[in-house]
mmCIF file of C-alpha atoms in Angstrom:
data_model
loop_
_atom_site.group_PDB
_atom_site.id
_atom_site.type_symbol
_atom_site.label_atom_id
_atom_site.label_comp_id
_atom_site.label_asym_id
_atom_site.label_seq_id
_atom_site.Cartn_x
_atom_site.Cartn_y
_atom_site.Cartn_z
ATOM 1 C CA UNK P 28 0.000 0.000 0.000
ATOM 2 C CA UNK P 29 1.830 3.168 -0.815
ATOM 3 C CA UNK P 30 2.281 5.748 1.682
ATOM 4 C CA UNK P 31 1.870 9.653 1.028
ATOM 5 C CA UNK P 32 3.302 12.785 3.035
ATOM 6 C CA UNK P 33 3.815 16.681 2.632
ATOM 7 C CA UNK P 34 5.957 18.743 3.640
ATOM 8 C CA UNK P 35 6.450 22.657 3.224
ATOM 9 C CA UNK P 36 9.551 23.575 1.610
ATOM 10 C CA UNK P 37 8.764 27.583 1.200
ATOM 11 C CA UNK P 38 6.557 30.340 1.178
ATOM 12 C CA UNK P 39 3.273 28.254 -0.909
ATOM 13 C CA UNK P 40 5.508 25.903 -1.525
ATOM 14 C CA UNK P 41 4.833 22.483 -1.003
ATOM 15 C CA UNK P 42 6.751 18.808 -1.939
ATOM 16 C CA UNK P 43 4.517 15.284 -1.977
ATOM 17 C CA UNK P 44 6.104 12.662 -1.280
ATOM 18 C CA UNK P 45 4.437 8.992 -3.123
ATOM 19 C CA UNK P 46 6.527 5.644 -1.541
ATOM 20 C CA UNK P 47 5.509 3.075 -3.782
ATOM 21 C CA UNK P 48 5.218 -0.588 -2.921
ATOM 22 C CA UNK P 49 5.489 -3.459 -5.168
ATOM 23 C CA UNK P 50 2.099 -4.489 -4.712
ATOM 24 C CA UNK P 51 0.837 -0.828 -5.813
ATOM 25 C CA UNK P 52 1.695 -1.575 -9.556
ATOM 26 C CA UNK P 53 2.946 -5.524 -10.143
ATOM 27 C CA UNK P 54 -0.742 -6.751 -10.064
ATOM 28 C CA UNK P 55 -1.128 -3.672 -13.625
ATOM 29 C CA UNK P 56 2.280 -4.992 -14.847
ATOM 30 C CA UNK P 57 0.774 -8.520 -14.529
ATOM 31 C CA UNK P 58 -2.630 -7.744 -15.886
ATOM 32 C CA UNK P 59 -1.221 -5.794 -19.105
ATOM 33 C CA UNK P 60 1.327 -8.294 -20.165
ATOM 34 C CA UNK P 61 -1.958 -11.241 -20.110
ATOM 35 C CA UNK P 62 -3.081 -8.363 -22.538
ATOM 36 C CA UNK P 63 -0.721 -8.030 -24.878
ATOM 37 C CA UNK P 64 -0.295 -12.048 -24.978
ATOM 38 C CA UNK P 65 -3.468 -12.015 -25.772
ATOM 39 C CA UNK P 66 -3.886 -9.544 -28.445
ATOM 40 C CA UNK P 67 -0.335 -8.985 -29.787
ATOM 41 C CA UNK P 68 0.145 -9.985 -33.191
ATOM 42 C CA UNK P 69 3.887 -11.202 -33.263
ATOM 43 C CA UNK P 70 5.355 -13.704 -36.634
ATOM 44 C CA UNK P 71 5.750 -17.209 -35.252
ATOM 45 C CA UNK P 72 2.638 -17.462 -33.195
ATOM 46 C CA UNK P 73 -1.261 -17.825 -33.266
ATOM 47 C CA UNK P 74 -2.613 -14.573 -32.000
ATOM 48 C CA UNK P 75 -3.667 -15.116 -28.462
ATOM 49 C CA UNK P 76 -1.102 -17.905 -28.110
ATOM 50 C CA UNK P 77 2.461 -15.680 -27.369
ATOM 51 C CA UNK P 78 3.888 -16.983 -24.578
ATOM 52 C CA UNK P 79 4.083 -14.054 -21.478
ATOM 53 C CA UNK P 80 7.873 -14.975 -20.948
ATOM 54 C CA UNK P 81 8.072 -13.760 -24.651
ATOM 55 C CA UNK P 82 6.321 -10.778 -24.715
ATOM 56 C CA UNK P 83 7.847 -9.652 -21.612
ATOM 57 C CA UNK P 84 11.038 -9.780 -22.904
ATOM 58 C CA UNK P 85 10.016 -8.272 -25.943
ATOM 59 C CA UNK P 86 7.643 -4.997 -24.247
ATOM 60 C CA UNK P 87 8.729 -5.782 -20.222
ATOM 61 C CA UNK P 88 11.326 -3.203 -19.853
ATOM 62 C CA UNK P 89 8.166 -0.048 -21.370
ATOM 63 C CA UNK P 90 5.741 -1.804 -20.033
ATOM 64 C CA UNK P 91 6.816 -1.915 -16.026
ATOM 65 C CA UNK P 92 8.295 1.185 -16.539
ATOM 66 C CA UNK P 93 5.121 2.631 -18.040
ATOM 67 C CA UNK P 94 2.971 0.938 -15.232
ATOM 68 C CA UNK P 95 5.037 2.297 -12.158
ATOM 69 C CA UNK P 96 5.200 5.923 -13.386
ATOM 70 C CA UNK P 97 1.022 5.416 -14.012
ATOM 71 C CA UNK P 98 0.733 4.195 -10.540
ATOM 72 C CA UNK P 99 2.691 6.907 -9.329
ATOM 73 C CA UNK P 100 0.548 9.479 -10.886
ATOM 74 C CA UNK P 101 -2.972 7.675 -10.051
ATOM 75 C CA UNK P 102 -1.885 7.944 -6.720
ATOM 76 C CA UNK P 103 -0.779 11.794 -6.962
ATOM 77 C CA UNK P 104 -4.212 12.265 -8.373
ATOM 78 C CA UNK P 105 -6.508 10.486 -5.760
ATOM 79 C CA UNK P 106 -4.056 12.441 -3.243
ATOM 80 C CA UNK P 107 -4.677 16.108 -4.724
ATOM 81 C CA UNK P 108 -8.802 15.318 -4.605
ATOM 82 C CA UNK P 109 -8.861 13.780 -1.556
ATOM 83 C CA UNK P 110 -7.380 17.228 0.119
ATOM 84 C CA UNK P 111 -8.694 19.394 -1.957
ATOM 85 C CA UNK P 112 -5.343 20.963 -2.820
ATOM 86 C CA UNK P 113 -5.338 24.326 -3.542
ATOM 87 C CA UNK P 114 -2.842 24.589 -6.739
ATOM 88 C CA UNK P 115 -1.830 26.234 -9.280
ATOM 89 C CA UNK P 116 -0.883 24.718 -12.722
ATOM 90 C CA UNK P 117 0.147 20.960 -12.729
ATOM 91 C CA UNK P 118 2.638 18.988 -10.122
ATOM 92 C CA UNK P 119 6.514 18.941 -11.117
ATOM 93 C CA UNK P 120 9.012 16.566 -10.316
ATOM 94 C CA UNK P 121 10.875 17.952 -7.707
ATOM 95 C CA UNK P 122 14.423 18.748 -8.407
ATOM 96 C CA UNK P 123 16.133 16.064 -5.559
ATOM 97 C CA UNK P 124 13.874 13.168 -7.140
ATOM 98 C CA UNK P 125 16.006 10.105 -7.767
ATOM 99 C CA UNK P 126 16.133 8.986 -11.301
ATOM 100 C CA UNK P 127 15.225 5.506 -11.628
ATOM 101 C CA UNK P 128 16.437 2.911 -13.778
ATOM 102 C CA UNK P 129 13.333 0.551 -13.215
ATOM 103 C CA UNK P 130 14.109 -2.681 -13.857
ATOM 104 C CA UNK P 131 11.379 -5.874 -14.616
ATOM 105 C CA UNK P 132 13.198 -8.805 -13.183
ATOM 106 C CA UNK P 133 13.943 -6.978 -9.449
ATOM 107 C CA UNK P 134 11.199 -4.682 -8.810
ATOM 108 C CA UNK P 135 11.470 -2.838 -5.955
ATOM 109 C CA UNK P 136 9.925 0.117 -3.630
ATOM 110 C CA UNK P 137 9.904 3.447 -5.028
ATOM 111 C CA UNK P 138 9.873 7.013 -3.996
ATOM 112 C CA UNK P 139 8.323 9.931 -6.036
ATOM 113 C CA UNK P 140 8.622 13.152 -5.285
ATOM 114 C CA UNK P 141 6.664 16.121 -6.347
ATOM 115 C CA UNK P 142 6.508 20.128 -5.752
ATOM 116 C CA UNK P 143 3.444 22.201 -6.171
ATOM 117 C CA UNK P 144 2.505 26.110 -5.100
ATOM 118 C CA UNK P 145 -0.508 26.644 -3.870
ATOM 119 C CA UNK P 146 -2.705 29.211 -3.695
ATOM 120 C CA UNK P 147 -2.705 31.604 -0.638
ATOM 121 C CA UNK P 148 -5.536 32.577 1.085
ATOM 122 C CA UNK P 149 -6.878 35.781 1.353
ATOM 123 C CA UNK P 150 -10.242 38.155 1.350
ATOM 124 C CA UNK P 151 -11.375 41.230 0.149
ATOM 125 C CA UNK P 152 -13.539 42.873 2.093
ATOM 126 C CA UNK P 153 -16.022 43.786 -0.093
ATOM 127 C CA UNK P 154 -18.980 44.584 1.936
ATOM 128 C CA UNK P 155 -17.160 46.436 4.889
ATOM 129 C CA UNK P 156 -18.917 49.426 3.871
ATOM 130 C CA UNK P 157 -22.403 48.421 1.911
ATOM 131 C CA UNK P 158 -23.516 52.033 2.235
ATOM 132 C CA UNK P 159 -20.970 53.107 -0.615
ATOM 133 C CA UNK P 160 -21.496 50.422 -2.982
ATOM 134 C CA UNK P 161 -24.114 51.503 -5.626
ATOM 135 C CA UNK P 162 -26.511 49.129 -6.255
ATOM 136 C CA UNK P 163 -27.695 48.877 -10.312
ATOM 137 C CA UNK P 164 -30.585 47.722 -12.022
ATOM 138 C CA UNK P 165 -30.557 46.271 -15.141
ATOM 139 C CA UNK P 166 -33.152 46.116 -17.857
ATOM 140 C CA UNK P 167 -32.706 43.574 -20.406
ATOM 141 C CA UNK P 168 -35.739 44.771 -23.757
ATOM 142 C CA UNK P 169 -36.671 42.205 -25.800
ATOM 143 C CA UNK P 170 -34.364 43.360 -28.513
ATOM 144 C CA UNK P 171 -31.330 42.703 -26.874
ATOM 145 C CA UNK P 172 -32.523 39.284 -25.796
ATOM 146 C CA UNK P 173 -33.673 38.362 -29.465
ATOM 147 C CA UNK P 174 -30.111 39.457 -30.418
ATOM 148 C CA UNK P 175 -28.425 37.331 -27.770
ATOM 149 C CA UNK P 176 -30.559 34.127 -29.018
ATOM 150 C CA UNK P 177 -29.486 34.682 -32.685
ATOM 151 C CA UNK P 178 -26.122 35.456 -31.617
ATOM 152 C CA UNK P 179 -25.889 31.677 -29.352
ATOM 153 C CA UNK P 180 -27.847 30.394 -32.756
ATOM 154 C CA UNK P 181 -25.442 31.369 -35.111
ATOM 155 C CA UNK P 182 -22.205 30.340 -32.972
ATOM 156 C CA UNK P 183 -24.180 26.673 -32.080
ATOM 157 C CA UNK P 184 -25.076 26.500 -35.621
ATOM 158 C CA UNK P 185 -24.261 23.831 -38.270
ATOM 159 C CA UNK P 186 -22.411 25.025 -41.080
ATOM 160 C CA UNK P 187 -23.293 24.035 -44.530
ATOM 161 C CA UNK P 188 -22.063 24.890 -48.677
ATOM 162 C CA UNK P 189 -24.282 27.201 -50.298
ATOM 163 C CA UNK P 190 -24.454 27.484 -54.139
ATOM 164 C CA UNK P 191 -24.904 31.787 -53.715
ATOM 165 C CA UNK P 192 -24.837 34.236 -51.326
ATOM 166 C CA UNK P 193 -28.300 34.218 -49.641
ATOM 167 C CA UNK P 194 -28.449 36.020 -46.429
ATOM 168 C CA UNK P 195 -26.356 38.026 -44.344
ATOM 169 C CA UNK P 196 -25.148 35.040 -42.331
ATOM 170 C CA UNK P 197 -23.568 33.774 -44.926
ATOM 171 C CA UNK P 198 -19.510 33.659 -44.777
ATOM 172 C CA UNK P 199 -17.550 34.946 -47.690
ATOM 173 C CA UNK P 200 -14.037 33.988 -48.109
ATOM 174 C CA UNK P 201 -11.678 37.004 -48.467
ATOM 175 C CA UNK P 202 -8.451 37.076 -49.751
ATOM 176 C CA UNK P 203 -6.474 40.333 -49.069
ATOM 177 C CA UNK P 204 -3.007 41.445 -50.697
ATOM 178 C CA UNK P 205 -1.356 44.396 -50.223
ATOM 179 C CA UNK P 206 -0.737 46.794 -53.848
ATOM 180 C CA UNK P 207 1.501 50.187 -54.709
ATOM 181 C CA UNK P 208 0.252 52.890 -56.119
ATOM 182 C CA UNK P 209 0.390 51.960 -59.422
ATOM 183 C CA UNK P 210 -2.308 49.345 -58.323
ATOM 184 C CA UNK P 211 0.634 46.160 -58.720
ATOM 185 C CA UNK P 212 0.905 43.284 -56.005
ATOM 186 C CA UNK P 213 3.735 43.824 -53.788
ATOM 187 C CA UNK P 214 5.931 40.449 -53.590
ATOM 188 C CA UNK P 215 6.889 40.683 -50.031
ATOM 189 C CA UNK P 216 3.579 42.302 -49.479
ATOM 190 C CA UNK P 217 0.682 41.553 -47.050
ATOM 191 C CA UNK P 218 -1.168 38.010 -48.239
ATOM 192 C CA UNK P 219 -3.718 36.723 -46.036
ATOM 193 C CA UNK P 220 -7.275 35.228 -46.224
ATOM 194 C CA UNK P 221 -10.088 35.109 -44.305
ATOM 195 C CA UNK P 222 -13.447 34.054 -44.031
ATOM 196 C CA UNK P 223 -16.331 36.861 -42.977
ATOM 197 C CA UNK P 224 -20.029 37.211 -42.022
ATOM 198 C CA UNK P 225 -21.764 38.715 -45.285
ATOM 199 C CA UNK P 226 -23.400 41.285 -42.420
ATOM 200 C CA UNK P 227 -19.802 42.647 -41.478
ATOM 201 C CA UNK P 228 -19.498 44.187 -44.977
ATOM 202 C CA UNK P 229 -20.368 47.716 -46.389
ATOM 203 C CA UNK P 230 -24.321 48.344 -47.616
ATOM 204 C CA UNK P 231 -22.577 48.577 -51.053
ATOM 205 C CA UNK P 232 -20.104 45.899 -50.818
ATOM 206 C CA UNK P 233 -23.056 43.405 -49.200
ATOM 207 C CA UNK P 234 -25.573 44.360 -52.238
ATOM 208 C CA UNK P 235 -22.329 43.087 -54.820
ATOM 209 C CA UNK P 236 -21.861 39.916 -52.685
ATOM 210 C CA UNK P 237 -25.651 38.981 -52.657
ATOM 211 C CA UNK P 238 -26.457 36.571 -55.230
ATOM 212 C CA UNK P 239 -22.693 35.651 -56.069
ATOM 213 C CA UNK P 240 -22.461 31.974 -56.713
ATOM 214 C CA UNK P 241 -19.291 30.022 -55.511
ATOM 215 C CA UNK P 242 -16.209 30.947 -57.761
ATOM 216 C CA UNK P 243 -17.089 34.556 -58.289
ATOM 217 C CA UNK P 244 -15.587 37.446 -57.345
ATOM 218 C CA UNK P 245 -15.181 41.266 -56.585
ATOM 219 C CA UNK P 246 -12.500 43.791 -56.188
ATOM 220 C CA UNK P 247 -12.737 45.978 -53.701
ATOM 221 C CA UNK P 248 -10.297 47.830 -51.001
ATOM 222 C CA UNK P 249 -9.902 47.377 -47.453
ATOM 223 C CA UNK P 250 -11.082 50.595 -46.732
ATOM 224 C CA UNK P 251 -14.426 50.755 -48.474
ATOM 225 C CA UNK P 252 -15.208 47.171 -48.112
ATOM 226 C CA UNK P 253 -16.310 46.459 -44.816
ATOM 227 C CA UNK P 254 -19.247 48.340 -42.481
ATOM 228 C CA UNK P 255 -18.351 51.622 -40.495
ATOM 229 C CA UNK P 256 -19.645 49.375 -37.281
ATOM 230 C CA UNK P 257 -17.597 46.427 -37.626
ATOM 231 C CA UNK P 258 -14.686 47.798 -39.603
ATOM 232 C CA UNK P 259 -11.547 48.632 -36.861
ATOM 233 C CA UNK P 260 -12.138 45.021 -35.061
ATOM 234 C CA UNK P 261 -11.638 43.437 -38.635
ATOM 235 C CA UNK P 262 -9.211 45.621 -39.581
ATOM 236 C CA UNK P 263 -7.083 44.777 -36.078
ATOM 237 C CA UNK P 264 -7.585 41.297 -36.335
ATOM 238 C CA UNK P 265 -6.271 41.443 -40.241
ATOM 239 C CA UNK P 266 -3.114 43.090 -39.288
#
Protein backbone atom coordinates (compact mmCIF):
# COMPACT_ATOMS: atom_id res chain seq x y z
CA UNK A 1 0.00 0.00 0.00
CA UNK A 2 1.83 3.17 -0.81
CA UNK A 3 2.28 5.75 1.68
CA UNK A 4 1.87 9.65 1.03
CA UNK A 5 3.30 12.78 3.03
CA UNK A 6 3.82 16.68 2.63
CA UNK A 7 5.96 18.74 3.64
CA UNK A 8 6.45 22.66 3.22
CA UNK A 9 9.55 23.57 1.61
CA UNK A 10 8.76 27.58 1.20
CA UNK A 11 6.56 30.34 1.18
CA UNK A 12 3.27 28.25 -0.91
CA UNK A 13 5.51 25.90 -1.52
CA UNK A 14 4.83 22.48 -1.00
CA UNK A 15 6.75 18.81 -1.94
CA UNK A 16 4.52 15.28 -1.98
CA UNK A 17 6.10 12.66 -1.28
CA UNK A 18 4.44 8.99 -3.12
CA UNK A 19 6.53 5.64 -1.54
CA UNK A 20 5.51 3.07 -3.78
CA UNK A 21 5.22 -0.59 -2.92
CA UNK A 22 5.49 -3.46 -5.17
CA UNK A 23 2.10 -4.49 -4.71
CA UNK A 24 0.84 -0.83 -5.81
CA UNK A 25 1.69 -1.58 -9.56
CA UNK A 26 2.95 -5.52 -10.14
CA UNK A 27 -0.74 -6.75 -10.06
CA UNK A 28 -1.13 -3.67 -13.62
CA UNK A 29 2.28 -4.99 -14.85
CA UNK A 30 0.77 -8.52 -14.53
CA UNK A 31 -2.63 -7.74 -15.89
CA UNK A 32 -1.22 -5.79 -19.11
CA UNK A 33 1.33 -8.29 -20.16
CA UNK A 34 -1.96 -11.24 -20.11
CA UNK A 35 -3.08 -8.36 -22.54
CA UNK A 36 -0.72 -8.03 -24.88
CA UNK A 37 -0.29 -12.05 -24.98
CA UNK A 38 -3.47 -12.01 -25.77
CA UNK A 39 -3.89 -9.54 -28.45
CA UNK A 40 -0.33 -8.99 -29.79
CA UNK A 41 0.14 -9.98 -33.19
CA UNK A 42 3.89 -11.20 -33.26
CA UNK A 43 5.35 -13.70 -36.63
CA UNK A 44 5.75 -17.21 -35.25
CA UNK A 45 2.64 -17.46 -33.20
CA UNK A 46 -1.26 -17.83 -33.27
CA UNK A 47 -2.61 -14.57 -32.00
CA UNK A 48 -3.67 -15.12 -28.46
CA UNK A 49 -1.10 -17.91 -28.11
CA UNK A 50 2.46 -15.68 -27.37
CA UNK A 51 3.89 -16.98 -24.58
CA UNK A 52 4.08 -14.05 -21.48
CA UNK A 53 7.87 -14.98 -20.95
CA UNK A 54 8.07 -13.76 -24.65
CA UNK A 55 6.32 -10.78 -24.72
CA UNK A 56 7.85 -9.65 -21.61
CA UNK A 57 11.04 -9.78 -22.90
CA UNK A 58 10.02 -8.27 -25.94
CA UNK A 59 7.64 -5.00 -24.25
CA UNK A 60 8.73 -5.78 -20.22
CA UNK A 61 11.33 -3.20 -19.85
CA UNK A 62 8.17 -0.05 -21.37
CA UNK A 63 5.74 -1.80 -20.03
CA UNK A 64 6.82 -1.92 -16.03
CA UNK A 65 8.29 1.18 -16.54
CA UNK A 66 5.12 2.63 -18.04
CA UNK A 67 2.97 0.94 -15.23
CA UNK A 68 5.04 2.30 -12.16
CA UNK A 69 5.20 5.92 -13.39
CA UNK A 70 1.02 5.42 -14.01
CA UNK A 71 0.73 4.20 -10.54
CA UNK A 72 2.69 6.91 -9.33
CA UNK A 73 0.55 9.48 -10.89
CA UNK A 74 -2.97 7.67 -10.05
CA UNK A 75 -1.89 7.94 -6.72
CA UNK A 76 -0.78 11.79 -6.96
CA UNK A 77 -4.21 12.26 -8.37
CA UNK A 78 -6.51 10.49 -5.76
CA UNK A 79 -4.06 12.44 -3.24
CA UNK A 80 -4.68 16.11 -4.72
CA UNK A 81 -8.80 15.32 -4.61
CA UNK A 82 -8.86 13.78 -1.56
CA UNK A 83 -7.38 17.23 0.12
CA UNK A 84 -8.69 19.39 -1.96
CA UNK A 85 -5.34 20.96 -2.82
CA UNK A 86 -5.34 24.33 -3.54
CA UNK A 87 -2.84 24.59 -6.74
CA UNK A 88 -1.83 26.23 -9.28
CA UNK A 89 -0.88 24.72 -12.72
CA UNK A 90 0.15 20.96 -12.73
CA UNK A 91 2.64 18.99 -10.12
CA UNK A 92 6.51 18.94 -11.12
CA UNK A 93 9.01 16.57 -10.32
CA UNK A 94 10.87 17.95 -7.71
CA UNK A 95 14.42 18.75 -8.41
CA UNK A 96 16.13 16.06 -5.56
CA UNK A 97 13.87 13.17 -7.14
CA UNK A 98 16.01 10.10 -7.77
CA UNK A 99 16.13 8.99 -11.30
CA UNK A 100 15.23 5.51 -11.63
CA UNK A 101 16.44 2.91 -13.78
CA UNK A 102 13.33 0.55 -13.21
CA UNK A 103 14.11 -2.68 -13.86
CA UNK A 104 11.38 -5.87 -14.62
CA UNK A 105 13.20 -8.81 -13.18
CA UNK A 106 13.94 -6.98 -9.45
CA UNK A 107 11.20 -4.68 -8.81
CA UNK A 108 11.47 -2.84 -5.96
CA UNK A 109 9.93 0.12 -3.63
CA UNK A 110 9.90 3.45 -5.03
CA UNK A 111 9.87 7.01 -4.00
CA UNK A 112 8.32 9.93 -6.04
CA UNK A 113 8.62 13.15 -5.28
CA UNK A 114 6.66 16.12 -6.35
CA UNK A 115 6.51 20.13 -5.75
CA UNK A 116 3.44 22.20 -6.17
CA UNK A 117 2.50 26.11 -5.10
CA UNK A 118 -0.51 26.64 -3.87
CA UNK A 119 -2.71 29.21 -3.69
CA UNK A 120 -2.71 31.60 -0.64
CA UNK A 121 -5.54 32.58 1.09
CA UNK A 122 -6.88 35.78 1.35
CA UNK A 123 -10.24 38.16 1.35
CA UNK A 124 -11.37 41.23 0.15
CA UNK A 125 -13.54 42.87 2.09
CA UNK A 126 -16.02 43.79 -0.09
CA UNK A 127 -18.98 44.58 1.94
CA UNK A 128 -17.16 46.44 4.89
CA UNK A 129 -18.92 49.43 3.87
CA UNK A 130 -22.40 48.42 1.91
CA UNK A 131 -23.52 52.03 2.23
CA UNK A 132 -20.97 53.11 -0.61
CA UNK A 133 -21.50 50.42 -2.98
CA UNK A 134 -24.11 51.50 -5.63
CA UNK A 135 -26.51 49.13 -6.26
CA UNK A 136 -27.70 48.88 -10.31
CA UNK A 137 -30.59 47.72 -12.02
CA UNK A 138 -30.56 46.27 -15.14
CA UNK A 139 -33.15 46.12 -17.86
CA UNK A 140 -32.71 43.57 -20.41
CA UNK A 141 -35.74 44.77 -23.76
CA UNK A 142 -36.67 42.20 -25.80
CA UNK A 143 -34.36 43.36 -28.51
CA UNK A 144 -31.33 42.70 -26.87
CA UNK A 145 -32.52 39.28 -25.80
CA UNK A 146 -33.67 38.36 -29.47
CA UNK A 147 -30.11 39.46 -30.42
CA UNK A 148 -28.43 37.33 -27.77
CA UNK A 149 -30.56 34.13 -29.02
CA UNK A 150 -29.49 34.68 -32.68
CA UNK A 151 -26.12 35.46 -31.62
CA UNK A 152 -25.89 31.68 -29.35
CA UNK A 153 -27.85 30.39 -32.76
CA UNK A 154 -25.44 31.37 -35.11
CA UNK A 155 -22.20 30.34 -32.97
CA UNK A 156 -24.18 26.67 -32.08
CA UNK A 157 -25.08 26.50 -35.62
CA UNK A 158 -24.26 23.83 -38.27
CA UNK A 159 -22.41 25.02 -41.08
CA UNK A 160 -23.29 24.03 -44.53
CA UNK A 161 -22.06 24.89 -48.68
CA UNK A 162 -24.28 27.20 -50.30
CA UNK A 163 -24.45 27.48 -54.14
CA UNK A 164 -24.90 31.79 -53.72
CA UNK A 165 -24.84 34.24 -51.33
CA UNK A 166 -28.30 34.22 -49.64
CA UNK A 167 -28.45 36.02 -46.43
CA UNK A 168 -26.36 38.03 -44.34
CA UNK A 169 -25.15 35.04 -42.33
CA UNK A 170 -23.57 33.77 -44.93
CA UNK A 171 -19.51 33.66 -44.78
CA UNK A 172 -17.55 34.95 -47.69
CA UNK A 173 -14.04 33.99 -48.11
CA UNK A 174 -11.68 37.00 -48.47
CA UNK A 175 -8.45 37.08 -49.75
CA UNK A 176 -6.47 40.33 -49.07
CA UNK A 177 -3.01 41.44 -50.70
CA UNK A 178 -1.36 44.40 -50.22
CA UNK A 179 -0.74 46.79 -53.85
CA UNK A 180 1.50 50.19 -54.71
CA UNK A 181 0.25 52.89 -56.12
CA UNK A 182 0.39 51.96 -59.42
CA UNK A 183 -2.31 49.35 -58.32
CA UNK A 184 0.63 46.16 -58.72
CA UNK A 185 0.91 43.28 -56.00
CA UNK A 186 3.74 43.82 -53.79
CA UNK A 187 5.93 40.45 -53.59
CA UNK A 188 6.89 40.68 -50.03
CA UNK A 189 3.58 42.30 -49.48
CA UNK A 190 0.68 41.55 -47.05
CA UNK A 191 -1.17 38.01 -48.24
CA UNK A 192 -3.72 36.72 -46.04
CA UNK A 193 -7.28 35.23 -46.22
CA UNK A 194 -10.09 35.11 -44.31
CA UNK A 195 -13.45 34.05 -44.03
CA UNK A 196 -16.33 36.86 -42.98
CA UNK A 197 -20.03 37.21 -42.02
CA UNK A 198 -21.76 38.72 -45.29
CA UNK A 199 -23.40 41.29 -42.42
CA UNK A 200 -19.80 42.65 -41.48
CA UNK A 201 -19.50 44.19 -44.98
CA UNK A 202 -20.37 47.72 -46.39
CA UNK A 203 -24.32 48.34 -47.62
CA UNK A 204 -22.58 48.58 -51.05
CA UNK A 205 -20.10 45.90 -50.82
CA UNK A 206 -23.06 43.41 -49.20
CA UNK A 207 -25.57 44.36 -52.24
CA UNK A 208 -22.33 43.09 -54.82
CA UNK A 209 -21.86 39.92 -52.68
CA UNK A 210 -25.65 38.98 -52.66
CA UNK A 211 -26.46 36.57 -55.23
CA UNK A 212 -22.69 35.65 -56.07
CA UNK A 213 -22.46 31.97 -56.71
CA UNK A 214 -19.29 30.02 -55.51
CA UNK A 215 -16.21 30.95 -57.76
CA UNK A 216 -17.09 34.56 -58.29
CA UNK A 217 -15.59 37.45 -57.34
CA UNK A 218 -15.18 41.27 -56.59
CA UNK A 219 -12.50 43.79 -56.19
CA UNK A 220 -12.74 45.98 -53.70
CA UNK A 221 -10.30 47.83 -51.00
CA UNK A 222 -9.90 47.38 -47.45
CA UNK A 223 -11.08 50.59 -46.73
CA UNK A 224 -14.43 50.76 -48.47
CA UNK A 225 -15.21 47.17 -48.11
CA UNK A 226 -16.31 46.46 -44.82
CA UNK A 227 -19.25 48.34 -42.48
CA UNK A 228 -18.35 51.62 -40.50
CA UNK A 229 -19.65 49.37 -37.28
CA UNK A 230 -17.60 46.43 -37.63
CA UNK A 231 -14.69 47.80 -39.60
CA UNK A 232 -11.55 48.63 -36.86
CA UNK A 233 -12.14 45.02 -35.06
CA UNK A 234 -11.64 43.44 -38.64
CA UNK A 235 -9.21 45.62 -39.58
CA UNK A 236 -7.08 44.78 -36.08
CA UNK A 237 -7.58 41.30 -36.33
CA UNK A 238 -6.27 41.44 -40.24
CA UNK A 239 -3.11 43.09 -39.29
Amino acid sequence: MATISQENIGLQHEKIIIQLTKDDYLPSVQKSLKKLSRDAAIPGFRKGMVPIGHIKKIYGQSLFTDEVLKAAGSKLEEYLIETKAEIFARPIPAESQVQYTFNPDMPEDYTFEFEIGTRPAFEIPLFANTAAIPLHKVFITGDMLQEEIEKLQLKAGDMSETEEVQSENDVVHVEIKEENQDGQIVDDGINTKHSLLLKYFADDVRTMLMNKKVQDSITTTVGEAFDKEFKDAILKDLS
